Amino acid sequence: MSKKKASVLRWADRYPRFSSLVRKLDPRHLTYPNVAIFGANPVLDLTGRVEVPVGTIGNRVAIIVFIGQSLSVNNVPTPYVPANSAIDQLNIYDGKLYQAKDPLLGINVSGGPVTEKRGTWMLAMADKLIIDGHFDRVIIVPMAVGNTRADQWASSTSAPYLFNNINVVGLRLRDLGLPCTAIMWGQGESDTIAGTSQAAYTAALNKVIAEFNRAIPGCPFLVAQEAYYYGKTSPAVLAAQASVVNGTTVFAGENVELIGPSGRYDNTHLNEAGALHRASLAVAALMAAL
């Protein structure tokens, strides 16, 4: 790499709001996520956060990557308070581990300002994995961005360049020496709105899966059934999500379509009961895949 390009890339990492301008130079050398979705600024305030060491990583530790859109960001009205303390999270913006607490770092707040204290279903899932005896420690790696379509995650050459975030997560895990237990894809509502065809969604999702296979080789990929948006769903999106499952490297994730209006505070986003329901569905799907 030339000195000039190296200098530009360092500049981009230091000033992340400009990173999309230089990301196309050499995206695989950039180690800072790109978020260029209006209203999707990630939670980055470290006030009250406790950094933790990596520690010993054995087969009783789960490291789970969560990618998708608004249901997998900080959107539950009330933060979840876990019963277990052995739940940590990787902040993909600084590459450090912290004790996990809602709102989770590195993902946006859906339905409110970035300073609003909202919760997630992922923290409840991590808690249940320990409560049910599947693991002794869980490390959450949240990377979802609200209001995103599948094709936006599949493009490295057009804004918002979210495809490149996959490589960022791979580098973060590598730098900490962390393996990957599973990648959980939870997205589809924006494609219901857009009327995305089955073929287009399948092509985009397969590109995302292929990039994860390159960046984090050998990590099982779970695809949720998720398309419900204000009382409507998309058979095309659901069919596409089902079509990529092969039972060897790509597995069926949780069926979010089973969560009805009573589990959603606005008939789309999850309320506290819906978050617990999804957590249970996700634990069952993960353990079936593993």
Short mmCIF file of C-alpha atoms in Angstrom, two decimals:
data_model
loop_
_atom_site.label_atom_id
_atom_site.label_comp_id
_atom_site.label_asym_id
_atom_site.label_seq_id
_atom_site.Cartn_x
_atom_site.Cartn_y
_atom_site.Cartn_z
CA MET A 1 0.00 0.00 0.00
CA SER A 2 1.31 3.46 -0.85
CA LYS A 3 2.12 5.93 1.93
CA LYS A 4 -0.53 8.25 0.55
CA LYS A 5 -3.29 5.62 0.67
CA ALA A 6 -2.22 4.48 4.15
CA SER A 7 -2.41 8.08 5.33
CA VAL A 8 -5.89 8.50 3.88
CA LEU A 9 -7.11 5.30 5.49
CA ARG A 10 -5.78 6.36 8.91
CA TRP A 11 -7.54 9.69 8.42
CA ALA A 12 -10.79 7.89 7.64
CA ASP A 13 -10.57 5.83 10.82
CA ARG A 14 -9.89 8.94 12.90
CA TYR A 15 -12.75 10.89 11.38
CA PRO A 16 -15.44 8.23 10.84
CA ARG A 17 -18.14 10.59 9.58
CA PHE A 18 -16.03 11.01 6.45
CA SER A 19 -15.09 7.35 6.12
CA SER A 20 -17.61 6.63 3.34
CA LEU A 21 -15.74 9.10 1.13
CA VAL A 22 -12.58 7.00 1.16
CA ARG A 23 -14.00 3.56 1.82
CA LYS A 24 -14.08 2.74 -1.89
CA LEU A 25 -10.28 3.13 -2.06
CA ASP A 26 -9.64 -0.13 -0.25
CA PRO A 27 -12.54 -1.23 1.97
CA ARG A 28 -10.78 -4.28 3.35
CA HIS A 29 -8.16 -2.14 5.06
CA LEU A 30 -10.69 0.08 6.79
CA THR A 31 -11.52 -0.93 10.34
CA TYR A 32 -14.31 1.49 11.23
CA PRO A 33 -17.97 0.75 10.51
CA ASN A 34 -19.90 2.96 8.15
CA VAL A 35 -23.37 4.19 9.01
CA ALA A 36 -24.99 6.57 6.55
CA ILE A 37 -28.64 5.95 7.32
CA PHE A 38 -30.52 9.04 8.51
CA GLY A 39 -31.53 8.68 12.13
CA ALA A 40 -29.45 5.52 12.69
CA ASN A 41 -26.56 6.95 14.68
CA PRO A 42 -25.12 4.22 16.92
CA VAL A 43 -24.91 4.36 20.70
CA LEU A 44 -21.26 5.22 21.43
CA ASP A 45 -21.35 6.96 24.82
CA LEU A 46 -19.12 4.95 27.17
CA THR A 47 -20.36 6.65 30.35
CA GLY A 48 -21.03 3.94 32.91
CA ARG A 49 -19.67 1.19 30.65
CA VAL A 50 -17.25 -1.34 32.11
CA GLU A 51 -14.52 -2.70 29.86
CA VAL A 52 -13.73 -6.38 30.40
CA PRO A 53 -10.83 -8.63 29.37
CA VAL A 54 -11.24 -11.30 26.73
CA GLY A 55 -10.39 -14.00 29.24
CA THR A 56 -10.39 -17.69 28.45
CA ILE A 57 -12.51 -18.62 25.46
CA GLY A 58 -13.62 -22.24 25.49
CA ASN A 59 -16.55 -24.22 24.17
CA ARG A 60 -18.79 -22.91 26.96
CA VAL A 61 -18.49 -19.37 25.62
CA ALA A 62 -20.81 -18.26 22.80
CA ILE A 63 -19.85 -15.40 20.48
CA ILE A 64 -22.86 -14.37 18.42
CA VAL A 65 -23.01 -11.74 15.67
CA PHE A 66 -26.38 -10.05 15.14
CA ILE A 67 -27.01 -8.34 11.80
CA GLY A 68 -30.24 -6.89 10.45
CA GLN A 69 -32.46 -3.87 10.85
CA SER A 70 -34.61 -2.14 13.45
CA LEU A 71 -35.89 -5.17 15.37
CA SER A 72 -32.25 -6.01 16.11
CA VAL A 73 -31.21 -2.58 17.36
CA ASN A 74 -32.16 -0.84 20.61
CA ASN A 75 -35.92 -0.70 20.06
CA VAL A 76 -37.68 -2.39 22.99
CA PRO A 77 -39.27 0.33 25.17
CA THR A 78 -37.69 -0.96 28.41
CA PRO A 79 -34.04 -2.01 28.78
CA TYR A 80 -33.62 -5.69 29.64
CA VAL A 81 -31.80 -6.39 32.91
CA PRO A 82 -30.13 -9.83 32.73
CA ALA A 83 -30.02 -12.25 35.64
CA ASN A 84 -26.48 -13.24 34.68
CA SER A 85 -23.37 -11.09 34.79
CA ALA A 86 -21.40 -13.23 32.33
CA ILE A 87 -22.79 -11.42 29.28
CA ASP A 88 -20.46 -9.10 27.41
CA GLN A 89 -20.56 -7.27 24.12
CA LEU A 90 -18.06 -6.33 21.46
CA ASN A 91 -18.32 -2.69 20.46
CA ILE A 92 -17.51 -2.81 16.75
CA TYR A 93 -16.63 0.89 16.79
CA ASP A 94 -13.65 0.64 19.15
CA GLY A 95 -12.95 -3.09 19.09
CA LYS A 96 -13.24 -3.48 22.87
CA LEU A 97 -15.30 -5.74 25.10
CA TYR A 98 -17.72 -4.31 27.66
CA GLN A 99 -20.17 -5.74 30.15
CA ALA A 100 -23.36 -5.91 28.12
CA LYS A 101 -26.23 -3.69 29.10
CA ASP A 102 -29.06 -2.06 27.22
CA PRO A 103 -28.91 0.04 25.20
CA LEU A 104 -26.18 -1.96 23.47
CA LEU A 105 -23.19 -0.13 22.04
CA GLY A 106 -22.60 0.16 18.31
CA ILE A 107 -26.22 0.00 17.16
CA ASN A 108 -28.83 2.72 16.91
CA VAL A 109 -31.94 3.44 18.94
CA SER A 110 -35.11 2.82 16.95
CA GLY A 111 -38.06 5.03 17.69
CA GLY A 112 -36.18 7.61 19.70
CA PRO A 113 -33.00 9.68 20.03
CA VAL A 114 -29.65 7.97 20.45
CA THR A 115 -29.64 9.02 24.11
CA GLU A 116 -32.91 7.21 24.89
CA LYS A 117 -32.58 4.13 27.10
CA ARG A 118 -34.19 1.31 25.13
CA GLY A 119 -33.71 -2.43 25.20
CA THR A 120 -33.03 -5.42 22.94
CA TRP A 121 -34.14 -8.99 22.53
CA MET A 122 -30.50 -10.05 22.05
CA LEU A 123 -29.60 -9.42 25.69
CA ALA A 124 -32.60 -11.50 26.75
CA MET A 125 -31.46 -14.28 24.40
CA ALA A 126 -27.96 -14.23 25.87
CA ASP A 127 -29.42 -14.45 29.37
CA LYS A 128 -31.61 -17.40 28.42
CA LEU A 129 -28.67 -19.24 26.84
CA ILE A 130 -26.97 -19.17 30.23
CA ILE A 131 -30.10 -19.79 32.30
CA ASP A 132 -30.95 -22.85 30.20
CA GLY A 133 -27.42 -24.23 30.70
CA HIS A 134 -26.23 -24.04 27.10
CA PHE A 135 -23.31 -21.70 27.81
CA ASP A 136 -21.52 -20.15 30.77
CA ARG A 137 -20.72 -16.86 29.05
CA VAL A 138 -22.13 -15.07 26.01
CA ILE A 139 -20.46 -12.31 23.98
CA ILE A 140 -22.88 -10.31 21.85
CA VAL A 141 -21.59 -8.68 18.65
CA PRO A 142 -24.34 -6.30 17.50
CA MET A 143 -24.00 -4.73 14.04
CA ALA A 144 -27.59 -4.15 12.87
CA VAL A 145 -28.69 -0.83 11.39
CA GLY A 146 -32.30 0.29 11.43
CA ASN A 147 -34.27 0.98 8.26
CA THR A 148 -32.05 -1.07 5.95
CA ARG A 149 -32.81 -3.32 2.99
CA ALA A 150 -30.98 -6.52 2.09
CA ASP A 151 -29.43 -4.95 -1.01
CA GLN A 152 -27.90 -2.20 1.15
CA TRP A 153 -26.05 -4.86 3.14
CA ALA A 154 -24.94 -6.49 -0.11
CA SER A 155 -23.28 -3.50 -1.77
CA SER A 156 -19.69 -2.33 -1.22
CA THR A 157 -19.80 0.28 -3.96
CA SER A 158 -22.94 2.29 -3.19
CA ALA A 159 -24.08 4.15 -0.09
CA PRO A 160 -24.37 3.32 2.74
CA TYR A 161 -21.59 0.73 2.14
CA LEU A 162 -22.85 -1.59 4.88
CA PHE A 163 -21.32 -4.59 3.11
CA ASN A 164 -17.94 -3.34 4.29
CA ASN A 165 -19.05 -3.57 7.92
CA ILE A 166 -18.94 -7.34 7.60
CA ASN A 167 -15.20 -7.15 7.10
CA VAL A 168 -14.93 -4.75 10.05
CA VAL A 169 -16.59 -7.30 12.34
CA GLY A 170 -14.31 -10.04 11.03
CA LEU A 171 -11.27 -7.88 11.82
CA ARG A 172 -12.57 -7.03 15.30
CA LEU A 173 -13.03 -10.71 16.14
CA ARG A 174 -9.62 -11.58 14.70
CA ASP A 175 -7.85 -8.84 16.64
CA LEU A 176 -9.31 -10.07 19.94
CA GLY A 177 -8.70 -13.70 19.10
CA LEU A 178 -12.41 -14.49 19.29
CA PRO A 179 -14.01 -17.35 17.36
CA CYS A 180 -17.58 -17.14 16.12
CA THR A 181 -20.39 -19.36 17.35
CA ALA A 182 -23.08 -18.05 15.01
CA ILE A 183 -24.20 -15.16 12.84
CA MET A 184 -27.90 -14.33 13.13
CA TRP A 185 -29.60 -12.46 10.28
CA GLY A 186 -32.81 -10.64 11.22
CA GLN A 187 -34.06 -8.37 8.46
CA GLY A 188 -36.90 -8.09 5.98
CA GLU A 189 -39.35 -5.35 6.94
CA SER A 190 -37.79 -2.73 4.67
CA ASP A 191 -37.95 -5.17 1.77
CA THR A 192 -41.63 -5.75 2.46
CA ILE A 193 -42.09 -1.98 2.12
CA ALA A 194 -39.98 -1.90 -1.05
CA GLY A 195 -41.74 -4.85 -2.67
CA THR A 196 -38.45 -6.68 -3.21
CA SER A 197 -38.75 -9.79 -5.37
CA GLN A 198 -37.72 -13.22 -4.17
CA ALA A 199 -34.91 -13.35 -6.73
CA ALA A 200 -33.51 -9.97 -5.77
CA TYR A 201 -33.63 -10.67 -2.04
CA THR A 202 -32.05 -14.11 -2.48
CA ALA A 203 -29.21 -12.66 -4.55
CA ALA A 204 -28.52 -9.96 -1.97
CA LEU A 205 -28.61 -12.33 0.98
CA ASN A 206 -26.36 -14.86 -0.75
CA LYS A 207 -23.82 -12.09 -1.28
CA VAL A 208 -23.95 -11.20 2.41
CA ILE A 209 -23.51 -14.86 3.37
CA ALA A 210 -20.55 -15.25 1.00
CA GLU A 211 -18.83 -12.21 2.51
CA PHE A 212 -19.30 -13.54 6.02
CA ASN A 213 -17.83 -16.86 4.85
CA ARG A 214 -14.80 -14.93 3.64
CA ALA A 215 -14.45 -12.64 6.66
CA ILE A 216 -15.38 -15.17 9.35
CA PRO A 217 -14.86 -18.63 7.79
CA GLY A 218 -16.80 -21.58 9.14
CA CYS A 219 -19.28 -19.67 11.31
CA PRO A 220 -22.87 -20.98 11.06
CA PHE A 221 -25.27 -18.45 9.53
CA LEU A 222 -28.88 -18.40 10.75
CA VAL A 223 -31.63 -16.68 8.76
CA ALA A 224 -34.75 -15.57 10.58
CA GLN A 225 -38.16 -15.57 8.96
CA GLU A 226 -38.84 -11.84 9.26
CA ALA A 227 -40.93 -9.61 7.01
CA TYR A 228 -43.93 -8.46 9.10
CA TYR A 229 -44.53 -4.72 8.81
CA TYR A 230 -47.61 -3.01 10.24
CA GLY A 231 -49.90 -5.95 9.64
CA LYS A 232 -48.50 -6.91 6.25
CA THR A 233 -45.83 -9.40 5.26
CA SER A 234 -44.04 -10.44 2.08
CA PRO A 235 -44.30 -14.02 0.80
CA ALA A 236 -41.44 -13.21 -1.60
CA VAL A 237 -39.09 -12.15 1.20
CA LEU A 238 -40.04 -15.11 3.40
CA ALA A 239 -39.51 -17.51 0.48
CA ALA A 240 -36.11 -15.96 -0.22
CA GLN A 241 -35.08 -16.31 3.41
CA ALA A 242 -36.11 -19.97 3.39
CA SER A 243 -34.41 -20.67 0.06
CA VAL A 244 -30.86 -19.91 1.27
CA VAL A 245 -31.04 -22.46 4.10
CA ASN A 246 -28.99 -25.57 3.30
CA GLY A 247 -28.75 -27.22 6.71
CA THR A 248 -24.96 -27.41 6.65
CA THR A 249 -23.63 -23.85 6.69
CA VAL A 250 -26.85 -21.82 6.57
CA PHE A 251 -29.64 -22.67 8.99
CA ALA A 252 -33.19 -21.62 9.74
CA GLY A 253 -33.29 -18.95 12.39
CA GLU A 254 -36.21 -17.90 14.55
CA ASN A 255 -39.60 -17.34 12.96
CA VAL A 256 -40.38 -13.74 13.94
CA GLU A 257 -43.66 -13.96 12.01
CA LEU A 258 -45.00 -15.95 14.97
CA ILE A 259 -44.92 -12.82 17.12
CA GLY A 260 -48.32 -11.21 16.68
CA PRO A 261 -49.56 -7.66 17.36
CA SER A 262 -49.70 -8.28 21.12
CA GLY A 263 -45.92 -8.66 21.09
CA ARG A 264 -45.34 -5.44 19.15
CA TYR A 265 -45.85 -1.94 20.51
CA ASP A 266 -46.68 -0.43 17.11
CA ASN A 267 -47.65 -3.61 15.24
CA THR A 268 -44.07 -3.89 13.96
CA HIS A 269 -41.41 -3.34 16.64
CA LEU A 270 -41.13 -5.61 19.64
CA ASN A 271 -42.44 -4.75 23.07
CA GLU A 272 -41.11 -6.42 26.22
CA ALA A 273 -43.24 -9.55 25.76
CA GLY A 274 -42.32 -9.76 22.09
CA ALA A 275 -38.63 -9.45 22.91
CA LEU A 276 -38.83 -12.34 25.37
CA HIS A 277 -40.77 -14.38 22.82
CA ARG A 278 -38.14 -13.76 20.16
CA ALA A 279 -35.35 -14.57 22.59
CA SER A 280 -36.91 -17.98 23.26
CA LEU A 281 -37.42 -18.65 19.55
CA ALA A 282 -33.84 -17.62 18.81
CA VAL A 283 -32.35 -19.84 21.51
CA ALA A 284 -34.26 -22.84 20.12
CA ALA A 285 -33.14 -22.07 16.56
CA LEU A 286 -29.52 -21.59 17.56
CA MET A 287 -29.29 -24.80 19.54
CA ALA A 288 -30.98 -26.74 16.72
CA ALA A 289 -28.36 -25.39 14.30
CA LEU A 290 -25.42 -26.17 16.57
#
